[in-house]
PDB file of C-alpha atoms in Angstrom:
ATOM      1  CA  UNK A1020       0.000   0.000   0.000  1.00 37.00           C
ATOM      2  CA  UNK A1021       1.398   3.221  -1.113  1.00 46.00           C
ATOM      3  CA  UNK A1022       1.869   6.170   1.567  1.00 48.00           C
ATOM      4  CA  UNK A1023      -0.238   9.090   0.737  1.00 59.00           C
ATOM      5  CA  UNK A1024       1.566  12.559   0.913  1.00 66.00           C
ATOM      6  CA  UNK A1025      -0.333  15.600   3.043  1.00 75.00           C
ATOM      7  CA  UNK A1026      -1.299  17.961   1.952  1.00 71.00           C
ATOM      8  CA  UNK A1027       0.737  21.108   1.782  1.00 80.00           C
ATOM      9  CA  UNK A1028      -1.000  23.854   2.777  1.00 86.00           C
ATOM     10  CA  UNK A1029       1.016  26.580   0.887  1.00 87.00           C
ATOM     11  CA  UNK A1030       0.152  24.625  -2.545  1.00 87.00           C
ATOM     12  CA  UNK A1031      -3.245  24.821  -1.541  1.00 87.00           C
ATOM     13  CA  UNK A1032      -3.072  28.451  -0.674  1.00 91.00           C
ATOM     14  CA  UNK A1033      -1.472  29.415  -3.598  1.00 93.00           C
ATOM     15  CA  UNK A1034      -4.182  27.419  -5.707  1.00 93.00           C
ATOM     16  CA  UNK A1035      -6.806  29.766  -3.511  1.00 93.00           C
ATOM     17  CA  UNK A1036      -5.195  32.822  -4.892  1.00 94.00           C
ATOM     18  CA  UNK A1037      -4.755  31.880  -8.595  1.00 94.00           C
ATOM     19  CA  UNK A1038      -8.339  30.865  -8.041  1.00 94.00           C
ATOM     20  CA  UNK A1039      -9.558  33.786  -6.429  1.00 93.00           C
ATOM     21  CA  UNK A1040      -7.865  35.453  -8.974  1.00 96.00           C
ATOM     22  CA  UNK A1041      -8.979  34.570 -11.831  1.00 95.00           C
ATOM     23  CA  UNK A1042     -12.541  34.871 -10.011  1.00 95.00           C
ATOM     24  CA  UNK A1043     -11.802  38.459  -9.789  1.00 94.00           C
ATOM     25  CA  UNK A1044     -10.760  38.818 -13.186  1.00 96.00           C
ATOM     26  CA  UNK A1045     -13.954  37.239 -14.678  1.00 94.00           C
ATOM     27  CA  UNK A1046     -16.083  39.399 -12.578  1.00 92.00           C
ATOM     28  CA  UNK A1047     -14.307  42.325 -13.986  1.00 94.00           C
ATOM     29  CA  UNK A1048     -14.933  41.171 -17.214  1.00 92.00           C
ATOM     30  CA  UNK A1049     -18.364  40.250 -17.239  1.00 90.00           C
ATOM     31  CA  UNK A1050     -19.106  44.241 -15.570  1.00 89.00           C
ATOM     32  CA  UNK A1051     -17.720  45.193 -18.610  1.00 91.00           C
ATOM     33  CA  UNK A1052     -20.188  43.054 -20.510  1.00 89.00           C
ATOM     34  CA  UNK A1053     -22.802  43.913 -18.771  1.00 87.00           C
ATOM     35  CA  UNK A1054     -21.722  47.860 -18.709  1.00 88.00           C
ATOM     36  CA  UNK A1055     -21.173  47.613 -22.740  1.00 89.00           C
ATOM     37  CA  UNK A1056     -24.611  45.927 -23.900  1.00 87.00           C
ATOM     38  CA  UNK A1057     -26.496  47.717 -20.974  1.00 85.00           C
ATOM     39  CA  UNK A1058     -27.800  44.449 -19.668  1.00 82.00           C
ATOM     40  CA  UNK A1059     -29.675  45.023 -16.018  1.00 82.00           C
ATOM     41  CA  UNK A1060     -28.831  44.163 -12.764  1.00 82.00           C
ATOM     42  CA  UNK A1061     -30.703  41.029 -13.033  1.00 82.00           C
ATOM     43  CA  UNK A1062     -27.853  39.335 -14.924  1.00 80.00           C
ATOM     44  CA  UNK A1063     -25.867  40.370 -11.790  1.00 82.00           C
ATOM     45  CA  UNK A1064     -26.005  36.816 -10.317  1.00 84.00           C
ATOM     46  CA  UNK A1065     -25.803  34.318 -12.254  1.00 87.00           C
ATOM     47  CA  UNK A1066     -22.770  36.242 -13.543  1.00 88.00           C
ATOM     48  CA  UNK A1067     -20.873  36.673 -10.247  1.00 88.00           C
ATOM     49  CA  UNK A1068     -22.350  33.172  -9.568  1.00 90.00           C
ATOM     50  CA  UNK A1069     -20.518  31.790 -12.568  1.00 92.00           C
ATOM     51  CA  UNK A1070     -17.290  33.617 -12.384  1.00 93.00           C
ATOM     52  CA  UNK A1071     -16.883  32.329  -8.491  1.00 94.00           C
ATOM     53  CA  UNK A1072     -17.575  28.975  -9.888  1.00 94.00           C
ATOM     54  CA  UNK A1073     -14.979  29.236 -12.573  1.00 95.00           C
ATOM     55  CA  UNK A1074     -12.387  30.583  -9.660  1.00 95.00           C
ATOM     56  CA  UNK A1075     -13.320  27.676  -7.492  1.00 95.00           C
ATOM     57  CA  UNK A1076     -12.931  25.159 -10.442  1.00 94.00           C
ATOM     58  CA  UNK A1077      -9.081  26.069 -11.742  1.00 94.00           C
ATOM     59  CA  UNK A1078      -8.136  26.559  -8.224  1.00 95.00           C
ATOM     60  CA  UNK A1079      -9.418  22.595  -7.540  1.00 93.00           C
ATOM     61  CA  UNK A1080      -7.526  21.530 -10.313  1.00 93.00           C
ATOM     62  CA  UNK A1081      -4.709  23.652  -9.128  1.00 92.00           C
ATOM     63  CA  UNK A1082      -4.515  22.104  -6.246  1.00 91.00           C
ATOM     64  CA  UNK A1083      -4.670  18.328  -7.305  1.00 90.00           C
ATOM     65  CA  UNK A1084      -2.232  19.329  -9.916  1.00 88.00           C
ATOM     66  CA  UNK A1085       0.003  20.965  -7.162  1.00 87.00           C
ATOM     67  CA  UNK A1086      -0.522  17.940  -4.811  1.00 84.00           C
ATOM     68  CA  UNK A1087      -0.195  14.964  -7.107  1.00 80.00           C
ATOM     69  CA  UNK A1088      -2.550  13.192  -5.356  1.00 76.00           C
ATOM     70  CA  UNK A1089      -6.331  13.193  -3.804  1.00 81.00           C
ATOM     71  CA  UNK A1090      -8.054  15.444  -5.854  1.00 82.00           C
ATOM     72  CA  UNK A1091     -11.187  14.813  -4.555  1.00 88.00           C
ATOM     73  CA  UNK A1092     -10.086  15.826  -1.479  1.00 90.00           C
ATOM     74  CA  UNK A1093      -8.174  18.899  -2.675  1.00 89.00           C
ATOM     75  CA  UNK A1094     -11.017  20.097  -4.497  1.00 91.00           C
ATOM     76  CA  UNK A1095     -13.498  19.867  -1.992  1.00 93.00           C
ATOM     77  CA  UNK A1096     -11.089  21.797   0.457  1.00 91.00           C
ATOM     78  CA  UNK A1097     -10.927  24.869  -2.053  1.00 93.00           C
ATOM     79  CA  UNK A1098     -14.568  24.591  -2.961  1.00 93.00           C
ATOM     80  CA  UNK A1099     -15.057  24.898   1.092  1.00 94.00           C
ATOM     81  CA  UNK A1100     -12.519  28.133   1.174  1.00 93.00           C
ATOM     82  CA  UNK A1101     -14.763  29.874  -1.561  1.00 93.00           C
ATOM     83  CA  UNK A1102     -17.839  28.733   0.187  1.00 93.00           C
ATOM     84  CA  UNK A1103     -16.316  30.531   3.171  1.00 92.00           C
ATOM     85  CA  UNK A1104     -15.309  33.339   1.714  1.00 90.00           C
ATOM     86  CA  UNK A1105     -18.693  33.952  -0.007  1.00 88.00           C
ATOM     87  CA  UNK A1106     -20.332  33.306   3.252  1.00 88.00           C
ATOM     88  CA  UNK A1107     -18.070  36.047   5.208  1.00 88.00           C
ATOM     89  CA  UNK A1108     -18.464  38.540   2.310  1.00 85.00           C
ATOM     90  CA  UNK A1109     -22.223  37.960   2.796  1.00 83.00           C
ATOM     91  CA  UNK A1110     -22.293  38.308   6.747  1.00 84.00           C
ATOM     92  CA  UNK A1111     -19.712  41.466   6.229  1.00 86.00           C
ATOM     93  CA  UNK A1112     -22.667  42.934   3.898  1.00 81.00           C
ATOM     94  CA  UNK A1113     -25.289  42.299   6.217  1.00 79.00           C
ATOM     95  CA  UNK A1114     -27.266  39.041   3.709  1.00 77.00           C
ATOM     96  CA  UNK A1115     -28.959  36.004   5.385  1.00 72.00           C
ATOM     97  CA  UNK A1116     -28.132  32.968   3.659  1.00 70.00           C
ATOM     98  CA  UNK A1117     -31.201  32.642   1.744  1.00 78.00           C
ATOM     99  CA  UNK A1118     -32.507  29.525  -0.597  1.00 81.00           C
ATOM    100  CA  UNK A1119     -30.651  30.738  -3.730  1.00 83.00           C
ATOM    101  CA  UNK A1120     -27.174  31.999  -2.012  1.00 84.00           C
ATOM    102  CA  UNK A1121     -27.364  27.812  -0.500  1.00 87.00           C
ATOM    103  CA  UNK A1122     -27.846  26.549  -3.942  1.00 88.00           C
ATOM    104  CA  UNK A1123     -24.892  28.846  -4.992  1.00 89.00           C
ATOM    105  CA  UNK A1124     -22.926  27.840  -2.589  1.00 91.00           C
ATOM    106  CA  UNK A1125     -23.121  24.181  -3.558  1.00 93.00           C
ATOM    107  CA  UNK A1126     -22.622  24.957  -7.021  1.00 94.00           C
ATOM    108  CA  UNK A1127     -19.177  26.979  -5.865  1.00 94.00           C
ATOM    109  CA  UNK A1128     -18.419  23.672  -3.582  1.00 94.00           C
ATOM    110  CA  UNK A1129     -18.969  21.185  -6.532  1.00 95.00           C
ATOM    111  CA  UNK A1130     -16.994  22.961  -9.292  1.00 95.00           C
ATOM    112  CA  UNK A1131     -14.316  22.991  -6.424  1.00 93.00           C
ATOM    113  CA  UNK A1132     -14.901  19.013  -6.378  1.00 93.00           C
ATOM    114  CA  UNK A1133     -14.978  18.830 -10.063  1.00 92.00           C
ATOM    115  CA  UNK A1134     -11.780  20.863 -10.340  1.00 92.00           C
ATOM    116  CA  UNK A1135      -9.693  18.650  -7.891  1.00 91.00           C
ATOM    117  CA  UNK A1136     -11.109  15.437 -10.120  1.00 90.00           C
ATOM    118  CA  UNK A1137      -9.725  16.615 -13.270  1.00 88.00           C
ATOM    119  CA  UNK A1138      -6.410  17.944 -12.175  1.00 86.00           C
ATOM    120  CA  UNK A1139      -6.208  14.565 -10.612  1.00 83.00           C
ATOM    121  CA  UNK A1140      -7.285  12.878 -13.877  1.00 80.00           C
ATOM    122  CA  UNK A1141      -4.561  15.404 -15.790  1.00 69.00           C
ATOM    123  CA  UNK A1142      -1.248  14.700 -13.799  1.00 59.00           C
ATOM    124  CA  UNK A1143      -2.666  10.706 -13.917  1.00 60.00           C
ATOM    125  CA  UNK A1144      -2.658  11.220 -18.022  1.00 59.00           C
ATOM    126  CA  UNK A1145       0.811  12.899 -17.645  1.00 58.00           C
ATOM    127  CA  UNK A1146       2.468   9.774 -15.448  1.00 53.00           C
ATOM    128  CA  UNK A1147       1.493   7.260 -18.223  1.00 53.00           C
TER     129      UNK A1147
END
């Protein structure tokens, strides 16, 4: 039976901030979008919801990539920072999780999950 590395935290870290990132770069893109085309503020959310999604999925795959090993695992543990940072933003800005932020938040989580799997699936293609 093989001995599984830990995790290092600074990897993980790092992945978080490429991640975050590249969260913050989408969102800055799609306010230009939205700003050129005059779209309204309803497109708001599903557009920050799919930028933090995107953030949370390369910094998952980041991670496994980083770590070599467990994706699954390193996924769901950067899915669960941007969970937590959403959540503190929202308590900062005075927002009870409501039905829709909880769906969003499992979307954020999963993407982190999904991320982890295919940077696992990635440095497995590379080994071969």
């Amino acid at each position: 039976m093989s001995e599984q590395k830990k995790i290092s935290v600074g990897a993980a870290l790092l992945a978080f901030g490429i991640g975050g990132a590249f969260a913050g770069a989408c969102m800055v893109g799609l306010a230009y979008l939205m700003a050129r085309h005059g779209l309204s503020q309803a497109a708001a959310w599903p557009m920050a919801s799919a930028a933090v999604c995107a953030g949370s999925l390369l910094s998952g795959w980041l991670a496994a990539f980083f770590q070599r090993s467990r994706g699954l695992v390193c996924g769901a543990i950067q899915g669960a920072m941007f969970v937590l940072l959403l959540t503190g933003f929202g308590l900062y800005a005075g927002f009870a999780p409501a039905e829709m932020q909880l769906v969003r938040f499992a979307l954020v989580f999963l993407f982190g999950c999904l991320g982890g799997i295919f940077g696992m699936l990635r440095t497995e293609r590379r080994h071969h």
